mmCIF file with all atom_site columns, C-alpha atoms and ligand atoms in Angstrom:
data_model
loop_
_atom_site.group_PDB
_atom_site.id
_atom_site.type_symbol
_atom_site.label_atom_id
_atom_site.label_alt_id
_atom_site.label_comp_id
_atom_site.label_asym_id
_atom_site.label_entity_id
_atom_site.label_seq_id
_atom_site.pdbx_PDB_ins_code
_atom_site.Cartn_x
_atom_site.Cartn_y
_atom_site.Cartn_z
_atom_site.occupancy
_atom_site.B_iso_or_equiv
_atom_site.pdbx_formal_charge
_atom_site.auth_seq_id
_atom_site.auth_comp_id
_atom_site.auth_asym_id
_atom_site.auth_atom_id
_atom_site.pdbx_PDB_model_num
ATOM   1   C  CA  . UNK Y 1 1   ? 0.000   0.000  0.000  1.00 0.00 ? 15  UNK Y CA  1
ATOM   2   C  CA  . UNK Y 1 2   ? 1.339   3.460  -0.825 1.00 0.00 ? 16  UNK Y CA  1
ATOM   3   C  CA  . UNK Y 1 3   ? 2.522   5.744  1.919  1.00 0.00 ? 17  UNK Y CA  1
ATOM   4   C  CA  . UNK Y 1 4   ? 3.843   9.224  2.406  1.00 0.00 ? 18  UNK Y CA  1
ATOM   5   C  CA  . UNK Y 1 5   ? 6.199   10.578 5.043  1.00 0.00 ? 19  UNK Y CA  1
ATOM   6   C  CA  . UNK Y 1 6   ? 7.374   14.093 5.847  1.00 0.00 ? 20  UNK Y CA  1
ATOM   7   C  CA  . UNK Y 1 7   ? 9.011   16.125 8.565  1.00 0.00 ? 21  UNK Y CA  1
ATOM   8   C  CA  . UNK Y 1 8   ? 6.731   18.804 9.976  1.00 0.00 ? 22  UNK Y CA  1
ATOM   9   C  CA  . UNK Y 1 9   ? 9.282   21.265 11.346 1.00 0.00 ? 23  UNK Y CA  1
ATOM   10  C  CA  . UNK Y 1 10  ? 6.792   23.524 13.094 1.00 0.00 ? 24  UNK Y CA  1
ATOM   11  C  CA  . UNK Y 1 11  ? 3.086   24.125 13.633 1.00 0.00 ? 25  UNK Y CA  1
ATOM   12  C  CA  . UNK Y 1 12  ? 2.844   25.992 10.321 1.00 0.00 ? 26  UNK Y CA  1
ATOM   13  C  CA  . UNK Y 1 13  ? 3.886   22.794 8.529  1.00 0.00 ? 27  UNK Y CA  1
ATOM   14  C  CA  . UNK Y 1 14  ? 1.172   20.824 10.345 1.00 0.00 ? 28  UNK Y CA  1
ATOM   15  C  CA  . UNK Y 1 15  ? -1.377  23.470 9.315  1.00 0.00 ? 29  UNK Y CA  1
ATOM   16  C  CA  . UNK Y 1 16  ? -0.142  23.269 5.723  1.00 0.00 ? 30  UNK Y CA  1
ATOM   17  C  CA  . UNK Y 1 17  ? -0.618  19.493 5.771  1.00 0.00 ? 31  UNK Y CA  1
ATOM   18  C  CA  . UNK Y 1 18  ? -4.180  19.966 7.056  1.00 0.00 ? 32  UNK Y CA  1
ATOM   19  C  CA  . UNK Y 1 19  ? -4.795  22.339 4.155  1.00 0.00 ? 33  UNK Y CA  1
ATOM   20  C  CA  . UNK Y 1 20  ? -3.312  19.863 1.677  1.00 0.00 ? 34  UNK Y CA  1
ATOM   21  C  CA  . UNK Y 1 21  ? -5.526  17.089 3.076  1.00 0.00 ? 35  UNK Y CA  1
ATOM   22  C  CA  . UNK Y 1 22  ? -8.592  19.332 2.698  1.00 0.00 ? 36  UNK Y CA  1
ATOM   23  C  CA  . UNK Y 1 23  ? -7.933  19.384 -1.053 1.00 0.00 ? 37  UNK Y CA  1
ATOM   24  C  CA  . UNK Y 1 24  ? -8.087  15.587 -1.384 1.00 0.00 ? 38  UNK Y CA  1
ATOM   25  C  CA  . UNK Y 1 25  ? -11.253 14.977 0.652  1.00 0.00 ? 39  UNK Y CA  1
ATOM   26  C  CA  . UNK Y 1 26  ? -13.984 12.831 -0.862 1.00 0.00 ? 40  UNK Y CA  1
ATOM   27  C  CA  . UNK Y 1 27  ? -17.414 11.905 0.511  1.00 0.00 ? 41  UNK Y CA  1
ATOM   28  C  CA  . UNK Y 1 28  ? -17.206 8.982  2.908  1.00 0.00 ? 42  UNK Y CA  1
ATOM   29  C  CA  . UNK Y 1 29  ? -13.466 9.249  3.475  1.00 0.00 ? 43  UNK Y CA  1
ATOM   30  C  CA  . UNK Y 1 30  ? -12.418 7.955  6.897  1.00 0.00 ? 44  UNK Y CA  1
ATOM   31  C  CA  . UNK Y 1 31  ? -9.103  9.155  8.330  1.00 0.00 ? 45  UNK Y CA  1
ATOM   32  C  CA  . UNK Y 1 32  ? -7.645  7.780  11.565 1.00 0.00 ? 46  UNK Y CA  1
ATOM   33  C  CA  . UNK Y 1 33  ? -5.248  10.099 13.407 1.00 0.00 ? 47  UNK Y CA  1
ATOM   34  C  CA  . UNK Y 1 34  ? -2.670  8.412  15.625 1.00 0.00 ? 48  UNK Y CA  1
ATOM   35  C  CA  . UNK Y 1 35  ? -0.156  10.022 17.953 1.00 0.00 ? 49  UNK Y CA  1
ATOM   36  C  CA  . UNK Y 1 36  ? 0.408   10.892 21.581 1.00 0.00 ? 50  UNK Y CA  1
ATOM   37  C  CA  . UNK Y 1 37  ? -1.309  13.793 23.386 1.00 0.00 ? 51  UNK Y CA  1
ATOM   38  C  CA  . UNK Y 1 38  ? -0.034  17.042 21.919 1.00 0.00 ? 52  UNK Y CA  1
ATOM   39  C  CA  . UNK Y 1 39  ? 1.230   15.433 18.709 1.00 0.00 ? 53  UNK Y CA  1
ATOM   40  C  CA  . UNK Y 1 40  ? -0.951  17.734 16.589 1.00 0.00 ? 54  UNK Y CA  1
ATOM   41  C  CA  . UNK Y 1 41  ? -4.056  15.699 15.679 1.00 0.00 ? 55  UNK Y CA  1
ATOM   42  C  CA  . UNK Y 1 42  ? -6.529  18.444 16.600 1.00 0.00 ? 56  UNK Y CA  1
ATOM   43  C  CA  . UNK Y 1 43  ? -4.295  21.152 15.154 1.00 0.00 ? 57  UNK Y CA  1
ATOM   44  C  CA  . UNK Y 1 44  ? -4.254  19.280 11.826 1.00 0.00 ? 58  UNK Y CA  1
ATOM   45  C  CA  . UNK Y 1 45  ? -8.018  18.711 11.858 1.00 0.00 ? 59  UNK Y CA  1
ATOM   46  C  CA  . UNK Y 1 46  ? -8.644  22.389 12.608 1.00 0.00 ? 60  UNK Y CA  1
ATOM   47  C  CA  . UNK Y 1 47  ? -6.583  23.463 9.597  1.00 0.00 ? 61  UNK Y CA  1
ATOM   48  C  CA  . UNK Y 1 48  ? -8.331  20.878 7.437  1.00 0.00 ? 62  UNK Y CA  1
ATOM   49  C  CA  . UNK Y 1 49  ? -11.790 22.116 8.483  1.00 0.00 ? 63  UNK Y CA  1
ATOM   50  C  CA  . UNK Y 1 50  ? -10.921 25.749 7.925  1.00 0.00 ? 64  UNK Y CA  1
ATOM   51  C  CA  . UNK Y 1 51  ? -9.403  25.006 4.523  1.00 0.00 ? 65  UNK Y CA  1
ATOM   52  C  CA  . UNK Y 1 52  ? -12.555 23.023 3.669  1.00 0.00 ? 66  UNK Y CA  1
ATOM   53  C  CA  . UNK Y 1 53  ? -14.672 26.109 4.224  1.00 0.00 ? 67  UNK Y CA  1
ATOM   54  C  CA  . UNK Y 1 54  ? -15.757 25.862 7.863  1.00 0.00 ? 68  UNK Y CA  1
ATOM   55  C  CA  . UNK Y 1 55  ? -15.262 29.321 9.314  1.00 0.00 ? 69  UNK Y CA  1
ATOM   56  C  CA  . UNK Y 1 56  ? -16.343 28.803 12.928 1.00 0.00 ? 70  UNK Y CA  1
ATOM   57  C  CA  . UNK Y 1 57  ? -14.363 27.744 15.927 1.00 0.00 ? 71  UNK Y CA  1
ATOM   58  C  CA  . UNK Y 1 58  ? -13.056 24.168 15.945 1.00 0.00 ? 72  UNK Y CA  1
ATOM   59  C  CA  . UNK Y 1 59  ? -12.734 22.869 19.464 1.00 0.00 ? 73  UNK Y CA  1
ATOM   60  C  CA  . UNK Y 1 60  ? -11.343 19.552 20.527 1.00 0.00 ? 74  UNK Y CA  1
ATOM   61  C  CA  . UNK Y 1 61  ? -14.247 17.110 21.032 1.00 0.00 ? 75  UNK Y CA  1
ATOM   62  C  CA  . UNK Y 1 62  ? -12.509 15.754 24.120 1.00 0.00 ? 76  UNK Y CA  1
ATOM   63  C  CA  . UNK Y 1 63  ? -15.662 15.522 26.253 1.00 0.00 ? 77  UNK Y CA  1
ATOM   64  C  CA  . UNK Y 1 64  ? -18.368 15.281 23.595 1.00 0.00 ? 78  UNK Y CA  1
ATOM   65  C  CA  . UNK Y 1 65  ? -16.332 12.586 21.776 1.00 0.00 ? 79  UNK Y CA  1
ATOM   66  C  CA  . UNK Y 1 66  ? -17.721 13.838 18.463 1.00 0.00 ? 80  UNK Y CA  1
ATOM   67  C  CA  . UNK Y 1 67  ? -18.333 17.219 16.895 1.00 0.00 ? 81  UNK Y CA  1
ATOM   68  C  CA  . UNK Y 1 68  ? -20.276 17.468 13.622 1.00 0.00 ? 82  UNK Y CA  1
ATOM   69  C  CA  . UNK Y 1 69  ? -19.415 20.013 10.919 1.00 0.00 ? 83  UNK Y CA  1
ATOM   70  C  CA  . UNK Y 1 70  ? -20.696 20.865 7.477  1.00 0.00 ? 84  UNK Y CA  1
ATOM   71  C  CA  . UNK Y 1 71  ? -18.144 21.619 4.787  1.00 0.00 ? 85  UNK Y CA  1
ATOM   72  C  CA  . UNK Y 1 72  ? -18.403 22.353 1.093  1.00 0.00 ? 86  UNK Y CA  1
ATOM   73  C  CA  . UNK Y 1 73  ? -16.920 19.909 -1.377 1.00 0.00 ? 87  UNK Y CA  1
ATOM   74  C  CA  . UNK Y 1 74  ? -17.121 20.864 -5.053 1.00 0.00 ? 88  UNK Y CA  1
ATOM   75  C  CA  . UNK Y 1 75  ? -20.134 23.049 -4.306 1.00 0.00 ? 89  UNK Y CA  1
ATOM   76  C  CA  . UNK Y 1 76  ? -21.918 20.355 -2.291 1.00 0.00 ? 90  UNK Y CA  1
ATOM   77  C  CA  . UNK Y 1 77  ? -22.581 20.503 1.446  1.00 0.00 ? 91  UNK Y CA  1
ATOM   78  C  CA  . UNK Y 1 78  ? -21.227 17.466 3.178  1.00 0.00 ? 92  UNK Y CA  1
ATOM   79  C  CA  . UNK Y 1 79  ? -20.980 16.333 6.799  1.00 0.00 ? 93  UNK Y CA  1
ATOM   80  C  CA  . UNK Y 1 80  ? -17.589 15.989 8.442  1.00 0.00 ? 94  UNK Y CA  1
ATOM   81  C  CA  . UNK Y 1 81  ? -17.509 14.281 11.832 1.00 0.00 ? 95  UNK Y CA  1
ATOM   82  C  CA  . UNK Y 1 82  ? -14.547 14.971 14.080 1.00 0.00 ? 96  UNK Y CA  1
ATOM   83  C  CA  . UNK Y 1 83  ? -14.116 12.310 16.754 1.00 0.00 ? 97  UNK Y CA  1
ATOM   84  C  CA  . UNK Y 1 84  ? -11.795 12.264 19.741 1.00 0.00 ? 98  UNK Y CA  1
ATOM   85  C  CA  . UNK Y 1 85  ? -12.237 8.939  21.503 1.00 0.00 ? 99  UNK Y CA  1
ATOM   86  C  CA  . UNK Y 1 86  ? -9.528  9.535  24.124 1.00 0.00 ? 100 UNK Y CA  1
ATOM   87  C  CA  . UNK Y 1 87  ? -12.022 9.684  26.996 1.00 0.00 ? 101 UNK Y CA  1
ATOM   88  C  CA  . UNK Y 1 88  ? -14.226 6.863  25.812 1.00 0.00 ? 102 UNK Y CA  1
ATOM   89  C  CA  . UNK Y 1 89  ? -14.163 4.354  28.645 1.00 0.00 ? 103 UNK Y CA  1
ATOM   90  C  CA  . UNK Y 1 90  ? -15.382 1.287  26.815 1.00 0.00 ? 104 UNK Y CA  1
ATOM   91  C  CA  . UNK Y 1 91  ? -15.323 0.478  23.099 1.00 0.00 ? 105 UNK Y CA  1
ATOM   92  C  CA  . UNK Y 1 92  ? -19.024 -0.381 23.217 1.00 0.00 ? 106 UNK Y CA  1
ATOM   93  C  CA  . UNK Y 1 93  ? -19.804 3.259  24.001 1.00 0.00 ? 107 UNK Y CA  1
ATOM   94  C  CA  . UNK Y 1 94  ? -18.966 3.821  20.347 1.00 0.00 ? 108 UNK Y CA  1
ATOM   95  C  CA  . UNK Y 1 95  ? -21.938 1.674  19.343 1.00 0.00 ? 109 UNK Y CA  1
ATOM   96  C  CA  . UNK Y 1 96  ? -24.235 2.911  22.116 1.00 0.00 ? 110 UNK Y CA  1
ATOM   97  C  CA  . UNK Y 1 97  ? -23.649 6.544  21.171 1.00 0.00 ? 111 UNK Y CA  1
ATOM   98  C  CA  . UNK Y 1 98  ? -24.734 5.702  17.622 1.00 0.00 ? 112 UNK Y CA  1
ATOM   99  C  CA  . UNK Y 1 99  ? -21.332 6.666  16.262 1.00 0.00 ? 113 UNK Y CA  1
ATOM   100 C  CA  . UNK Y 1 100 ? -21.130 3.698  13.942 1.00 0.00 ? 114 UNK Y CA  1
ATOM   101 C  CA  . UNK Y 1 101 ? -24.114 5.108  12.038 1.00 0.00 ? 115 UNK Y CA  1
ATOM   102 C  CA  . UNK Y 1 102 ? -21.925 8.075  11.098 1.00 0.00 ? 116 UNK Y CA  1
ATOM   103 C  CA  . UNK Y 1 103 ? -19.674 5.760  9.123  1.00 0.00 ? 117 UNK Y CA  1
ATOM   104 C  CA  . UNK Y 1 104 ? -22.366 5.601  6.488  1.00 0.00 ? 118 UNK Y CA  1
ATOM   105 C  CA  . UNK Y 1 105 ? -20.257 6.128  3.420  1.00 0.00 ? 119 UNK Y CA  1
ATOM   106 C  CA  . UNK Y 1 106 ? -21.257 9.746  2.834  1.00 0.00 ? 120 UNK Y CA  1
ATOM   107 C  CA  . UNK Y 1 107 ? -19.970 11.650 5.874  1.00 0.00 ? 121 UNK Y CA  1
ATOM   108 C  CA  . UNK Y 1 108 ? -16.233 12.267 6.126  1.00 0.00 ? 122 UNK Y CA  1
ATOM   109 C  CA  . UNK Y 1 109 ? -14.912 11.020 9.464  1.00 0.00 ? 123 UNK Y CA  1
ATOM   110 C  CA  . UNK Y 1 110 ? -11.700 12.199 11.111 1.00 0.00 ? 124 UNK Y CA  1
ATOM   111 C  CA  . UNK Y 1 111 ? -11.019 10.091 14.191 1.00 0.00 ? 125 UNK Y CA  1
ATOM   112 C  CA  . UNK Y 1 112 ? -8.481  10.877 16.931 1.00 0.00 ? 126 UNK Y CA  1
ATOM   113 C  CA  . UNK Y 1 113 ? -7.626  7.940  19.208 1.00 0.00 ? 127 UNK Y CA  1
ATOM   114 C  CA  . UNK Y 1 114 ? -9.330  5.276  17.036 1.00 0.00 ? 128 UNK Y CA  1
ATOM   115 C  CA  . UNK Y 1 115 ? -7.510  2.670  19.177 1.00 0.00 ? 129 UNK Y CA  1
ATOM   116 C  CA  . UNK Y 1 116 ? -10.040 3.399  21.940 1.00 0.00 ? 130 UNK Y CA  1
ATOM   117 C  CA  . UNK Y 1 117 ? -12.817 1.798  19.885 1.00 0.00 ? 131 UNK Y CA  1
ATOM   118 C  CA  . UNK Y 1 118 ? -10.924 -1.494 19.785 1.00 0.00 ? 132 UNK Y CA  1
ATOM   119 C  CA  . UNK Y 1 119 ? -11.879 -3.503 16.737 1.00 0.00 ? 133 UNK Y CA  1
ATOM   120 C  CA  . UNK Y 1 120 ? -15.337 -1.923 16.459 1.00 0.00 ? 134 UNK Y CA  1
ATOM   121 C  CA  . UNK Y 1 121 ? -14.061 0.505  13.847 1.00 0.00 ? 135 UNK Y CA  1
ATOM   122 C  CA  . UNK Y 1 122 ? -13.701 -0.684 10.273 1.00 0.00 ? 136 UNK Y CA  1
ATOM   123 C  CA  . UNK Y 1 123 ? -10.374 -0.217 8.502  1.00 0.00 ? 137 UNK Y CA  1
ATOM   124 C  CA  . UNK Y 1 124 ? -10.029 3.463  7.564  1.00 0.00 ? 138 UNK Y CA  1
ATOM   125 C  CA  . UNK Y 1 125 ? -9.180  4.796  4.121  1.00 0.00 ? 139 UNK Y CA  1
ATOM   126 C  CA  . UNK Y 1 126 ? -6.172  6.660  5.485  1.00 0.00 ? 140 UNK Y CA  1
ATOM   127 C  CA  . UNK Y 1 127 ? -4.109  6.039  8.611  1.00 0.00 ? 141 UNK Y CA  1
ATOM   128 C  CA  . UNK Y 1 128 ? -2.101  9.103  9.674  1.00 0.00 ? 142 UNK Y CA  1
ATOM   129 C  CA  . UNK Y 1 129 ? 0.621   8.829  12.312 1.00 0.00 ? 143 UNK Y CA  1
ATOM   130 C  CA  . UNK Y 1 130 ? 2.129   11.885 14.014 1.00 0.00 ? 144 UNK Y CA  1
ATOM   131 C  CA  . UNK Y 1 131 ? 5.317   11.350 16.002 1.00 0.00 ? 145 UNK Y CA  1
ATOM   132 C  CA  . UNK Y 1 132 ? 6.902   13.949 18.263 1.00 0.00 ? 146 UNK Y CA  1
ATOM   133 C  CA  . UNK Y 1 133 ? 10.594  14.347 17.460 1.00 0.00 ? 147 UNK Y CA  1
ATOM   134 C  CA  . UNK Y 1 134 ? 12.234  17.028 19.556 1.00 0.00 ? 148 UNK Y CA  1
ATOM   135 C  CA  . UNK Y 1 135 ? 10.428  20.273 18.774 1.00 0.00 ? 149 UNK Y CA  1
ATOM   136 C  CA  . UNK Y 1 136 ? 9.058   18.935 15.482 1.00 0.00 ? 150 UNK Y CA  1
ATOM   137 C  CA  . UNK Y 1 137 ? 6.769   16.214 14.266 1.00 0.00 ? 151 UNK Y CA  1
ATOM   138 C  CA  . UNK Y 1 138 ? 7.075   13.424 11.762 1.00 0.00 ? 152 UNK Y CA  1
ATOM   139 C  CA  . UNK Y 1 139 ? 4.066   12.354 9.782  1.00 0.00 ? 153 UNK Y CA  1
ATOM   140 C  CA  . UNK Y 1 140 ? 3.370   9.090  8.046  1.00 0.00 ? 154 UNK Y CA  1
ATOM   141 C  CA  . UNK Y 1 141 ? 0.263   8.670  5.952  1.00 0.00 ? 155 UNK Y CA  1
ATOM   142 C  CA  . UNK Y 1 142 ? -0.807  5.212  4.814  1.00 0.00 ? 156 UNK Y CA  1
ATOM   143 C  CA  . UNK Y 1 143 ? -3.539  4.372  2.322  1.00 0.00 ? 157 UNK Y CA  1
ATOM   144 C  CA  . UNK Y 1 144 ? -5.664  1.439  3.503  1.00 0.00 ? 158 UNK Y CA  1
ATOM   145 C  CA  . UNK Y 1 145 ? -8.282  1.256  0.756  1.00 0.00 ? 159 UNK Y CA  1
ATOM   146 C  CA  . UNK Y 1 146 ? -8.740  1.962  -2.945 1.00 0.00 ? 160 UNK Y CA  1
ATOM   147 C  CA  . UNK Y 1 147 ? -10.323 5.298  -2.044 1.00 0.00 ? 161 UNK Y CA  1
ATOM   148 C  CA  . UNK Y 1 148 ? -7.462  6.096  0.317  1.00 0.00 ? 162 UNK Y CA  1
ATOM   149 C  CA  . UNK Y 1 149 ? -4.974  5.253  -2.421 1.00 0.00 ? 163 UNK Y CA  1
ATOM   150 C  CA  . UNK Y 1 150 ? -6.749  7.515  -4.904 1.00 0.00 ? 164 UNK Y CA  1
ATOM   151 C  CA  . UNK Y 1 151 ? -6.669  10.365 -2.370 1.00 0.00 ? 165 UNK Y CA  1
ATOM   152 C  CA  . UNK Y 1 152 ? -3.026  9.814  -1.483 1.00 0.00 ? 166 UNK Y CA  1
ATOM   153 C  CA  . UNK Y 1 153 ? -2.077  9.965  -5.168 1.00 0.00 ? 167 UNK Y CA  1
ATOM   154 C  CA  . UNK Y 1 154 ? -3.631  13.429 -5.326 1.00 0.00 ? 168 UNK Y CA  1
ATOM   155 C  CA  . UNK Y 1 155 ? -1.869  14.767 -2.242 1.00 0.00 ? 169 UNK Y CA  1
ATOM   156 C  CA  . UNK Y 1 156 ? 0.359   17.696 -3.013 1.00 0.00 ? 170 UNK Y CA  1
ATOM   157 C  CA  . UNK Y 1 157 ? 2.291   18.750 0.028  1.00 0.00 ? 171 UNK Y CA  1
ATOM   158 C  CA  . UNK Y 1 158 ? 5.553   20.575 0.336  1.00 0.00 ? 172 UNK Y CA  1
ATOM   159 C  CA  . UNK Y 1 159 ? 6.266   21.334 4.008  1.00 0.00 ? 173 UNK Y CA  1
ATOM   160 C  CA  . UNK Y 1 160 ? 8.727   24.074 3.025  1.00 0.00 ? 174 UNK Y CA  1
ATOM   161 C  CA  . UNK Y 1 161 ? 6.234   26.187 1.102  1.00 0.00 ? 175 UNK Y CA  1
HETATM 162 N  N1  . LIG M 2 .   ? 4.955   20.279 13.421 1.00 0.00 ? 227 LIG M N1  1
HETATM 163 C  C1  . LIG M 2 .   ? 4.905   20.766 14.659 1.00 0.00 ? 227 LIG M C1  1
HETATM 164 N  N2  . LIG M 2 .   ? 6.046   21.064 15.324 1.00 0.00 ? 227 LIG M N2  1
HETATM 165 C  C2  . LIG M 2 .   ? 5.987   21.534 16.592 1.00 0.00 ? 227 LIG M C2  1
HETATM 166 N  N3  . LIG M 2 .   ? 4.854   21.772 17.287 1.00 0.00 ? 227 LIG M N3  1
HETATM 167 C  C3  . LIG M 2 .   ? 3.696   21.483 16.670 1.00 0.00 ? 227 LIG M C3  1
HETATM 168 C  C4  . LIG M 2 .   ? 3.669   20.991 15.337 1.00 0.00 ? 227 LIG M C4  1
HETATM 169 N  N4  . LIG M 2 .   ? 2.378   20.793 14.992 1.00 0.00 ? 227 LIG M N4  1
HETATM 170 C  C5  . LIG M 2 .   ? 1.639   21.151 16.041 1.00 0.00 ? 227 LIG M C5  1
HETATM 171 N  N5  . LIG M 2 .   ? 2.405   21.576 17.062 1.00 0.00 ? 227 LIG M N5  1
HETATM 172 C  C6  . LIG M 2 .   ? 1.966   21.974 18.417 1.00 0.00 ? 227 LIG M C6  1
HETATM 173 O  O1  . LIG M 2 .   ? 1.641   20.781 19.105 1.00 0.00 ? 227 LIG M O1  1
HETATM 174 C  C7  . LIG M 2 .   ? 0.428   20.952 19.821 1.00 0.00 ? 227 LIG M C7  1
HETATM 175 C  C8  . LIG M 2 .   ? -0.581  19.998 19.253 1.00 0.00 ? 227 LIG M C8  1
HETATM 176 O  O2  . LIG M 2 .   ? -1.726  20.011 20.053 1.00 0.00 ? 227 LIG M O2  1
HETATM 177 P  P1  . LIG M 2 .   ? -3.021  19.230 19.598 1.00 0.00 ? 227 LIG M P1  1
HETATM 178 O  O3  . LIG M 2 .   ? -3.281  19.447 18.170 1.00 0.00 ? 227 LIG M O3  1
HETATM 179 O  O4  . LIG M 2 .   ? -4.096  19.567 20.558 1.00 0.00 ? 227 LIG M O4  1
HETATM 180 O  O5  . LIG M 2 .   ? -2.541  17.702 19.821 1.00 0.00 ? 227 LIG M O5  1
HETATM 181 P  P2  . LIG M 2 .   ? -3.401  16.369 19.875 1.00 0.00 ? 227 LIG M P2  1
HETATM 182 O  O6  . LIG M 2 .   ? -4.762  16.651 19.312 1.00 0.00 ? 227 LIG M O6  1
HETATM 183 O  O7  . LIG M 2 .   ? -2.611  15.387 19.046 1.00 0.00 ? 227 LIG M O7  1
HETATM 184 O  O8  . LIG M 2 .   ? -3.443  15.955 21.308 1.00 0.00 ? 227 LIG M O8  1
HETATM 185 C  C9  . LIG M 2 .   ? 0.030   22.402 19.693 1.00 0.00 ? 227 LIG M C9  1
HETATM 186 O  O9  . LIG M 2 .   ? 0.532   23.101 20.794 1.00 0.00 ? 227 LIG M O9  1
HETATM 187 C  C10 . LIG M 2 .   ? 0.731   22.842 18.404 1.00 0.00 ? 227 LIG M C10 1
HETATM 188 O  O10 . LIG M 2 .   ? 1.101   24.205 18.436 1.00 0.00 ? 227 LIG M O10 1
HETATM 189 MG MG1 . LIG M 2 .   ? -6.656  16.252 20.117 1.00 0.00 ? 228 LIG M MG1 1
#
């Protein structure tokens, strides 16, 4: 499966990656964000949402576990669900909260701490890993489906721009 790696030297580079990801979004795309607390998952999602046309405040869904947004994709309104499952006590909460219904093939889902849902989550289209290295971050993006591969092929990202 194709992959992409880059060094994100500072927060601006993480924001630029979020903007680049916003340009490859497709309906139904599911992206899992991995990385320790403070790695930049929310920061990246915020930049992605703003680049995708959401102009309001993007807060971390730490306590609500999910925050719904509407973005515009090629002139069409589309739902984007931002999950943060860090505080989910039990994987079955994911089912009980009705979250699995959001993975309906039309909404875009960006999921922080997908590990917390155990194996209740299907394989994503893209798996994104952020690793803290000193004052910077390293990112690795892996395509896990045909759709993920198609998106990854379109990604244009130069962290030094
Ligand atoms: N590439 C980077 N290099 C250094 N610091 C970064 C980089 N990207 C983001 N940051 C900083 O790391 C923190 C990330 O916080 P946040 O996005 O809330 O992390 P997470 O959601 O992964 O817990 C912020 O303080 C942000 O300024
Ligand atoms: Mg976060």
